[in-house]
PDB file of C-alpha atoms and ligand atoms in Angstrom:
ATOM      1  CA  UNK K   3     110.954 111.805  85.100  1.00  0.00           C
ATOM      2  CA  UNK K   4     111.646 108.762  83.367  1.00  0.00           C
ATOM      3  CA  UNK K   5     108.972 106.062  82.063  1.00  0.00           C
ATOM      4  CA  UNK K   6     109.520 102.732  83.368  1.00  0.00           C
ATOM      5  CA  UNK K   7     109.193  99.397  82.760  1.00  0.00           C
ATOM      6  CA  UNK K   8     108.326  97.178  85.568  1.00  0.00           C
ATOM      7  CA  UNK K   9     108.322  93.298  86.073  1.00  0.00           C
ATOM      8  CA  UNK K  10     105.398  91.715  88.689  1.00  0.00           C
ATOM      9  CA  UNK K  11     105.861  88.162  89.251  1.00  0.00           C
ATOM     10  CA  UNK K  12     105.079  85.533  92.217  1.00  0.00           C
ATOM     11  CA  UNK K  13     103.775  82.126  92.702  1.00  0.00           C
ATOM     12  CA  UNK K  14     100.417  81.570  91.028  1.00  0.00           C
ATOM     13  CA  UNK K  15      97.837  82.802  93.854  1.00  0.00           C
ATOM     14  CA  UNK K  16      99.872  85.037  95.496  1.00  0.00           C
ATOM     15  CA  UNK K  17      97.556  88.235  94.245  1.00  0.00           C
ATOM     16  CA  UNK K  18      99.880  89.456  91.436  1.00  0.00           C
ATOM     17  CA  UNK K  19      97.040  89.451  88.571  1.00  0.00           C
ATOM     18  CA  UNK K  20      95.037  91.703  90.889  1.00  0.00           C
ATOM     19  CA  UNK K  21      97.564  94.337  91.827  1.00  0.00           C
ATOM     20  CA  UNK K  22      98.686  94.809  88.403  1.00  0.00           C
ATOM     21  CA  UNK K  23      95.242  95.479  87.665  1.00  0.00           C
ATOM     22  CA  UNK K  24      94.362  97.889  90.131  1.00  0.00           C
ATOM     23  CA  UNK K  25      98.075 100.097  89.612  1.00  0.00           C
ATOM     24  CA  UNK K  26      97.058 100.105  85.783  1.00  0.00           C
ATOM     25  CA  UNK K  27      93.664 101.579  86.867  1.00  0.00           C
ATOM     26  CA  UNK K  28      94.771 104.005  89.646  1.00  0.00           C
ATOM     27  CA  UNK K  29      97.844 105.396  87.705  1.00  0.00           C
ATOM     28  CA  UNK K  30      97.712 105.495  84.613  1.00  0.00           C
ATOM     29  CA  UNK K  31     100.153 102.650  83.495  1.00  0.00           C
ATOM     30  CA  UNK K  32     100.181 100.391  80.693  1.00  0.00           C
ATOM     31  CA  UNK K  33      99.923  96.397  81.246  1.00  0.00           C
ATOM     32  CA  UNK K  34     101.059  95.059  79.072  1.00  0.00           C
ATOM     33  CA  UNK K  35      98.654  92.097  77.009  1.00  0.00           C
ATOM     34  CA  UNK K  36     101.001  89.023  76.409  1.00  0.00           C
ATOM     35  CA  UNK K  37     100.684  86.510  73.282  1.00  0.00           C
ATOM     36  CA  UNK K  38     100.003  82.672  73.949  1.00  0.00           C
ATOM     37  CA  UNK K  39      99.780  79.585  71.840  1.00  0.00           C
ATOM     38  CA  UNK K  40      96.806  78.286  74.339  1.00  0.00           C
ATOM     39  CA  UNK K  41      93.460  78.164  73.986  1.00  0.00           C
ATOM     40  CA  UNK K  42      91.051  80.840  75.251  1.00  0.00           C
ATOM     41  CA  UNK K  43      89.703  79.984  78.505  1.00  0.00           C
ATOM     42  CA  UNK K  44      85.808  80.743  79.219  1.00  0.00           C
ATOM     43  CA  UNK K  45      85.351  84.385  79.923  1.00  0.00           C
ATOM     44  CA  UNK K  46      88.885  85.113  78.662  1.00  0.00           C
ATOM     45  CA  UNK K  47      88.670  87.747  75.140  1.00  0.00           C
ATOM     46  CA  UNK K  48      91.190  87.858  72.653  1.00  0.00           C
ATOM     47  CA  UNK K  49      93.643  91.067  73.421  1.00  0.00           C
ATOM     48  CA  UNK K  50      92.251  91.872  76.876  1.00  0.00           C
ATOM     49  CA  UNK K  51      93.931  88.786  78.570  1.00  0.00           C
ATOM     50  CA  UNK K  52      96.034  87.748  76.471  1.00  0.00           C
ATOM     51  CA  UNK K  53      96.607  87.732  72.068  1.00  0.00           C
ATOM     52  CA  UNK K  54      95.487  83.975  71.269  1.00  0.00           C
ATOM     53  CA  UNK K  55      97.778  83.298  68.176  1.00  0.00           C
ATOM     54  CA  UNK K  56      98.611  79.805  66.297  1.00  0.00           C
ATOM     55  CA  UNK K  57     101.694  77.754  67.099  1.00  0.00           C
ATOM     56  CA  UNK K  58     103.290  79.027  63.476  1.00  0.00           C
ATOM     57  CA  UNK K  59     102.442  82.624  63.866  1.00  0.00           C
ATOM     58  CA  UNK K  60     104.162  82.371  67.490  1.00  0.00           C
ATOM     59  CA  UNK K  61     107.492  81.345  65.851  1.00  0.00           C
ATOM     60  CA  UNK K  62     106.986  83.322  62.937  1.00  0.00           C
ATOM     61  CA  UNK K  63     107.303  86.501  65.171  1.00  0.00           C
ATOM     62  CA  UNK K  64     110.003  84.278  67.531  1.00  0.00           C
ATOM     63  CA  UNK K  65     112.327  84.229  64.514  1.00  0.00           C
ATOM     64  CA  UNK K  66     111.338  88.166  63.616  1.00  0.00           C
ATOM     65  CA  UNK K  67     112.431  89.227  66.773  1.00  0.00           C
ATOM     66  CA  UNK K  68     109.283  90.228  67.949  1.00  0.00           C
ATOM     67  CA  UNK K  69     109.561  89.063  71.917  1.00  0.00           C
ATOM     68  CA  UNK K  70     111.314  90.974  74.746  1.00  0.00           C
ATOM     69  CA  UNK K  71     111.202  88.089  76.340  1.00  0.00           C
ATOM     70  CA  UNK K  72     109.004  84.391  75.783  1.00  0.00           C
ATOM     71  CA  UNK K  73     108.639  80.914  77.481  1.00  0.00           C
ATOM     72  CA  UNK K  74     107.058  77.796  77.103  1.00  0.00           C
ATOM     73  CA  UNK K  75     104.590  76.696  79.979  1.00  0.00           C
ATOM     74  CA  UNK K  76     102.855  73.137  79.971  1.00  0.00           C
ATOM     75  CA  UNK K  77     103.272  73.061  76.340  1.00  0.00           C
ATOM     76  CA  UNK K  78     102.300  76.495  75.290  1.00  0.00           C
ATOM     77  CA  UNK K  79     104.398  79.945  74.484  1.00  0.00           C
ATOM     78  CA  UNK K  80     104.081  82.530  76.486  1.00  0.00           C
ATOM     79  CA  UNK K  81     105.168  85.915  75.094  1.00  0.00           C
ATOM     80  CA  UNK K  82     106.240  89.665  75.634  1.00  0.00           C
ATOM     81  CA  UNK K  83     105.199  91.804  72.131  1.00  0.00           C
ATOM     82  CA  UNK K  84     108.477  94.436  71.892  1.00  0.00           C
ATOM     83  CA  UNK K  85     106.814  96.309  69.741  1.00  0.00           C
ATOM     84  CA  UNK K  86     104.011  96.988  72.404  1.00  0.00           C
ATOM     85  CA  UNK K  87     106.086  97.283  75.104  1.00  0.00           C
ATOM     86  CA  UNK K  88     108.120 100.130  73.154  1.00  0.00           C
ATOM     87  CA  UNK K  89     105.396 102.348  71.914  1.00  0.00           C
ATOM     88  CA  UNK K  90     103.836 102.073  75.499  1.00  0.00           C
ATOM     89  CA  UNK K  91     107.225 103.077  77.294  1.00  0.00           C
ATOM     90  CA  UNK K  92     107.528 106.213  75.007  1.00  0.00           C
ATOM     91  CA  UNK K  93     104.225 107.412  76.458  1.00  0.00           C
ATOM     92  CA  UNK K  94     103.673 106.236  80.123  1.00  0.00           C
ATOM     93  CA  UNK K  95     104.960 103.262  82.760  1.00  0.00           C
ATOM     94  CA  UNK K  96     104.594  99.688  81.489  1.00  0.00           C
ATOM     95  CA  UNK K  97     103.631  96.860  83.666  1.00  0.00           C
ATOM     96  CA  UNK K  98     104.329  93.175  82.486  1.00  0.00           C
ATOM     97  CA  UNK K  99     103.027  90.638  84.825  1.00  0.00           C
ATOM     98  CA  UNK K 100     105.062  87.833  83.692  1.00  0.00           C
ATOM     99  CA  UNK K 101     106.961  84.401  85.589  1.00  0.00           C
ATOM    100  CA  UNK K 102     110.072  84.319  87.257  1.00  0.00           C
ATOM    101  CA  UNK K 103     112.336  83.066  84.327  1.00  0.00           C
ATOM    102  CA  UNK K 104     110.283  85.554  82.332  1.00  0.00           C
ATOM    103  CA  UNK K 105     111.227  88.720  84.487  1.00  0.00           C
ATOM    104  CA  UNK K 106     114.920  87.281  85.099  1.00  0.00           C
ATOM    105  CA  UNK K 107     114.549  87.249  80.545  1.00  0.00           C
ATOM    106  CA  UNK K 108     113.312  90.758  80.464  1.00  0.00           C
ATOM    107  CA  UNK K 109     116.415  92.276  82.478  1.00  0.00           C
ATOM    108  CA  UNK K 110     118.820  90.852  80.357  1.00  0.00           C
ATOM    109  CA  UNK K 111     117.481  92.503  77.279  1.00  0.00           C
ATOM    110  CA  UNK K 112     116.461  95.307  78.741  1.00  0.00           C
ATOM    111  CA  UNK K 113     118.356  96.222  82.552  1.00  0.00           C
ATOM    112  CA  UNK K 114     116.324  99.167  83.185  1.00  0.00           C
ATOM    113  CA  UNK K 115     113.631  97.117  83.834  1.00  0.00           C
ATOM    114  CA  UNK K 116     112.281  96.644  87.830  1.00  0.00           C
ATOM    115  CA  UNK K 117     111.710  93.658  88.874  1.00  0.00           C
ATOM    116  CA  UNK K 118     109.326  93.229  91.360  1.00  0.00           C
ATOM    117  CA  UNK K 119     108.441  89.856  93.361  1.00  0.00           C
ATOM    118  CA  UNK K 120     105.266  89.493  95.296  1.00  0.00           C
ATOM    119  CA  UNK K 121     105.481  86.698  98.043  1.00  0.00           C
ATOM    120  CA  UNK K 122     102.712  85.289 100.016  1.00  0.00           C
ATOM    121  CA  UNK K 123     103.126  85.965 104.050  1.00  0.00           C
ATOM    122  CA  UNK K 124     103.155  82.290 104.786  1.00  0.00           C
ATOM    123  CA  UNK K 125     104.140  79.172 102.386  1.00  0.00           C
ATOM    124  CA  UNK K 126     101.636  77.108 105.299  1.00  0.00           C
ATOM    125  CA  UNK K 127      99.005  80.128 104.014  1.00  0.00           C
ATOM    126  CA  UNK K 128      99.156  79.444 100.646  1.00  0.00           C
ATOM    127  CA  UNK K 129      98.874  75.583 101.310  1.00  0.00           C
ATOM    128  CA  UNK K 130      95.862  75.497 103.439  1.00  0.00           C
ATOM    129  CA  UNK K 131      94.746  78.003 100.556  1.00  0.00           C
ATOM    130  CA  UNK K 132      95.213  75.001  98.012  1.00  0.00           C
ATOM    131  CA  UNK K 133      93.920  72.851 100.236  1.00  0.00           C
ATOM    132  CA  UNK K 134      90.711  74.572 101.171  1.00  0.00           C
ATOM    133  CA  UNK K 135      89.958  74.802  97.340  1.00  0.00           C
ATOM    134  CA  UNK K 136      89.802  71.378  96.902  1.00  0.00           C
ATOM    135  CA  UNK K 137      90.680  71.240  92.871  1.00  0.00           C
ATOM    136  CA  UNK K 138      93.760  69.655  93.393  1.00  0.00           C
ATOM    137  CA  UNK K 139      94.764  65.820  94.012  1.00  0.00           C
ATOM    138  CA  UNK K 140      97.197  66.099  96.912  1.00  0.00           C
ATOM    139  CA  UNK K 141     100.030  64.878  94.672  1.00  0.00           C
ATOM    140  CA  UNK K 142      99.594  68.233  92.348  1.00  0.00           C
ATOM    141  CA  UNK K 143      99.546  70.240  95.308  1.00  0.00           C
ATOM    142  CA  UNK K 144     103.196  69.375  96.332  1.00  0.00           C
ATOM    143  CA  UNK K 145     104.159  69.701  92.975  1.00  0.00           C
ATOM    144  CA  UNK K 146     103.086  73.477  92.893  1.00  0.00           C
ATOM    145  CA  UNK K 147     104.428  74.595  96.398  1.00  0.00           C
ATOM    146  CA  UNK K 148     107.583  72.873  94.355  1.00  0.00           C
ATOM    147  CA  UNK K 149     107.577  75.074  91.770  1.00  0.00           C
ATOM    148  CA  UNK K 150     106.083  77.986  94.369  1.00  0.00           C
ATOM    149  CA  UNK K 151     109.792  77.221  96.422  1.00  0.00           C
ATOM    150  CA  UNK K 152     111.386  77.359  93.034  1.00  0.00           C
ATOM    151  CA  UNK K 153     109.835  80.714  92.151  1.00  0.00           C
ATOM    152  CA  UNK K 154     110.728  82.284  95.862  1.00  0.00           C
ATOM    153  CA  UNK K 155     114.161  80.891  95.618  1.00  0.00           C
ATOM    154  CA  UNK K 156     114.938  83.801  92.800  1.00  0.00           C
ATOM    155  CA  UNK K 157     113.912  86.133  95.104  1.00  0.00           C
ATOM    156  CA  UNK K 158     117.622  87.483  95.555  1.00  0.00           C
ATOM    157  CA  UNK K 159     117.762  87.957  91.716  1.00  0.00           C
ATOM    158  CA  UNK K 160     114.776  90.359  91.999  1.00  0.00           C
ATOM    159  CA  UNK K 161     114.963  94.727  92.845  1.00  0.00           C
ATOM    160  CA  UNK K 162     112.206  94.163  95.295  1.00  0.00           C
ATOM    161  CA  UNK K 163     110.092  91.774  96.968  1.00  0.00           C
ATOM    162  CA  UNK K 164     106.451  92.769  98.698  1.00  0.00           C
ATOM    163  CA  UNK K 165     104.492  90.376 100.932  1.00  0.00           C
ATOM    164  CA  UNK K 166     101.181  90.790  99.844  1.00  0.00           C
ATOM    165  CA  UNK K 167      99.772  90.768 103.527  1.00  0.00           C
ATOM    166  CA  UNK K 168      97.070  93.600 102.722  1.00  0.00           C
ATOM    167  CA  UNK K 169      96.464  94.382  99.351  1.00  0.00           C
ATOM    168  CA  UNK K 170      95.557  98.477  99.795  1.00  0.00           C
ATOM    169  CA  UNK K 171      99.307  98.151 101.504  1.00  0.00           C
ATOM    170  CA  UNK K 172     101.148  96.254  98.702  1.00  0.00           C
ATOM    171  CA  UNK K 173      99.597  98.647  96.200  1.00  0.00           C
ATOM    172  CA  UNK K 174     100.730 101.365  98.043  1.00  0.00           C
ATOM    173  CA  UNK K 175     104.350 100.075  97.988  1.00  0.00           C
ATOM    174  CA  UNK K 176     104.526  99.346  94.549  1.00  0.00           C
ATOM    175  CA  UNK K 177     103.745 103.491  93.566  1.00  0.00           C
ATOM    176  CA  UNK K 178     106.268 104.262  95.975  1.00  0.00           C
ATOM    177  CA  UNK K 179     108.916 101.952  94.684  1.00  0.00           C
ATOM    178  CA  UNK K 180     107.841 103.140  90.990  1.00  0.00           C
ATOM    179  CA  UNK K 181     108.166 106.674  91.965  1.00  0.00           C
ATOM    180  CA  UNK K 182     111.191 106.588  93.355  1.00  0.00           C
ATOM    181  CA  UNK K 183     112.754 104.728  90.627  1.00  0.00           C
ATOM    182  CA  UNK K 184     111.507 107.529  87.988  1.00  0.00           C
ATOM    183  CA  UNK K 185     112.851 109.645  89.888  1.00  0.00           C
ATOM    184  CA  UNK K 186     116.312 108.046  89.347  1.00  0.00           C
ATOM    185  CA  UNK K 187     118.344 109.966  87.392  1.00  0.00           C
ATOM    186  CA  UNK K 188     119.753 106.843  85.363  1.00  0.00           C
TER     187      UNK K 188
HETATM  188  P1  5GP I   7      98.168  80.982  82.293  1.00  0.00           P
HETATM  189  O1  5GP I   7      98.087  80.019  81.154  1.00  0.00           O
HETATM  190  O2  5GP I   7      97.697  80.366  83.584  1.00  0.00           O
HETATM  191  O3  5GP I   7      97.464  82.282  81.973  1.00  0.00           O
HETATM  192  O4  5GP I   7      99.699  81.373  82.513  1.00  0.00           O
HETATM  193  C1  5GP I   7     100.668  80.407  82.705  1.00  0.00           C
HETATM  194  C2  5GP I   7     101.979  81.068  83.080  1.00  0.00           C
HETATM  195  O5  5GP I   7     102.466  81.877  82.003  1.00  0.00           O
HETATM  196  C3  5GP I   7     101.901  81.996  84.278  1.00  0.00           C
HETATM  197  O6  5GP I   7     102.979  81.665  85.163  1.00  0.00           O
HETATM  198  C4  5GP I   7     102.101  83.375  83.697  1.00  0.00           C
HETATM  199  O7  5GP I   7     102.731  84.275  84.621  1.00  0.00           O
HETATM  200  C5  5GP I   7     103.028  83.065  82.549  1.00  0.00           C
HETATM  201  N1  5GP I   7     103.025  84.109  81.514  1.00  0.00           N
HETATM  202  C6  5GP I   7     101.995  84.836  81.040  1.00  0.00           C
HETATM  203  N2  5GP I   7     102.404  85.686  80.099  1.00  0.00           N
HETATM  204  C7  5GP I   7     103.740  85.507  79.961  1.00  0.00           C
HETATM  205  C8  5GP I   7     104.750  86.111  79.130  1.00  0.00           C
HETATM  206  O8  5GP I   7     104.517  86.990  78.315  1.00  0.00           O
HETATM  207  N3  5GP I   7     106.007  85.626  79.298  1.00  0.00           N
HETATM  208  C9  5GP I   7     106.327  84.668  80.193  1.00  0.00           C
HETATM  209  N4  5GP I   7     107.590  84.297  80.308  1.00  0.00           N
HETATM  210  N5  5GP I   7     105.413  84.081  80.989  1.00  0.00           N
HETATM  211  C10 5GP I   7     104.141  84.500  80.865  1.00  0.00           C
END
């Protein structure tokens, strides 16, 4: 069977983070650890979240070639190492929880990849989530169920989506749809 390399996004919230974790843990695949230009934020360690690297060192490795795929976000890059991502494949299934535009990046380098959306069961759900947390004026609420409607409306562009109703049940779909795409002969 083939190794492959699979692409988890969704709208901030939606669980994504979470899943990738616990399909890393339960079978055995890589996640891959992307490089940023942003600061470290409390609790977060240098190469388990992500590789904290300077501004110049990011476009050092930009103009090397070193990126599957990278984007800026609020002002920062946001990377995928190749050279990470290649040894990894060689060995086992690599997991790259990345954006939308990120995963839609990824394919076009590399079409093998899976790409894999996660969607919340309601839009209202994940408002009244937003809401209920209370760390957001109402005006930067709308703007992320904007960008959450942005990030849904790519669905079609995606292999798969999975509402994350139950998250035992999501996991569970995710193997399957892994397995049976190692089991692809192509
Ligand atoms: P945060 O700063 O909150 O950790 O992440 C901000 C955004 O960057 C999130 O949407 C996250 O999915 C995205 N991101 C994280 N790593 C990568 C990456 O390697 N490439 C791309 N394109 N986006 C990434």
């Amino acid at each position: 069977m083939r190794n492959v390399l699979v692409v988890i996004s969704g709208p901030s919230g939606v669980g994504k983070g979470t899943i990738a974790k616990i399909l890393t843990e339960r079978n055995g695949y890589a996640l891959s650890v992307s490089c940023t230009t942003r600061a470290p934020r409390t609790g977060e360690v240098d190469g388990r979240e992500y590789f904290f690297i300077s501004r110049d060192e990011f476009l050092r490795r930009v103009k090397e070639n070193g990126f599957l795929e990278y984007s800026e976000h609020f002002e920062n890059f946001y990377g995928t190492p190749k050279d990470f991502v290649e040894k990894q494949l060689k060995q086992k299934d690599v997991i790259l929880e990345i954006d939308v535009n990120g995963g839609l990046n990824v394919k076009k380098t590399y079409p093998q990849a899976i790409l894999v959306m996660i969607v919340p069961p309601s839009l209202e759900e994940v408002r009244k989530r937003l809401i209920k947390r209370n760390t957001e004026t109402e005006d930067k609420i709308e703007l992320r169920m904007k960008r959450i409607s942005y990030e849904l409306g790519k669905q079609s562009l995606y292999d798969y989506s999975v509402v994350n109703d139950d998250l035992e049940t999501t996991v569970e779909r995710l193997t399957e749809i892994i397995n049976e795409e190692k089991s692809r002969k192509n």
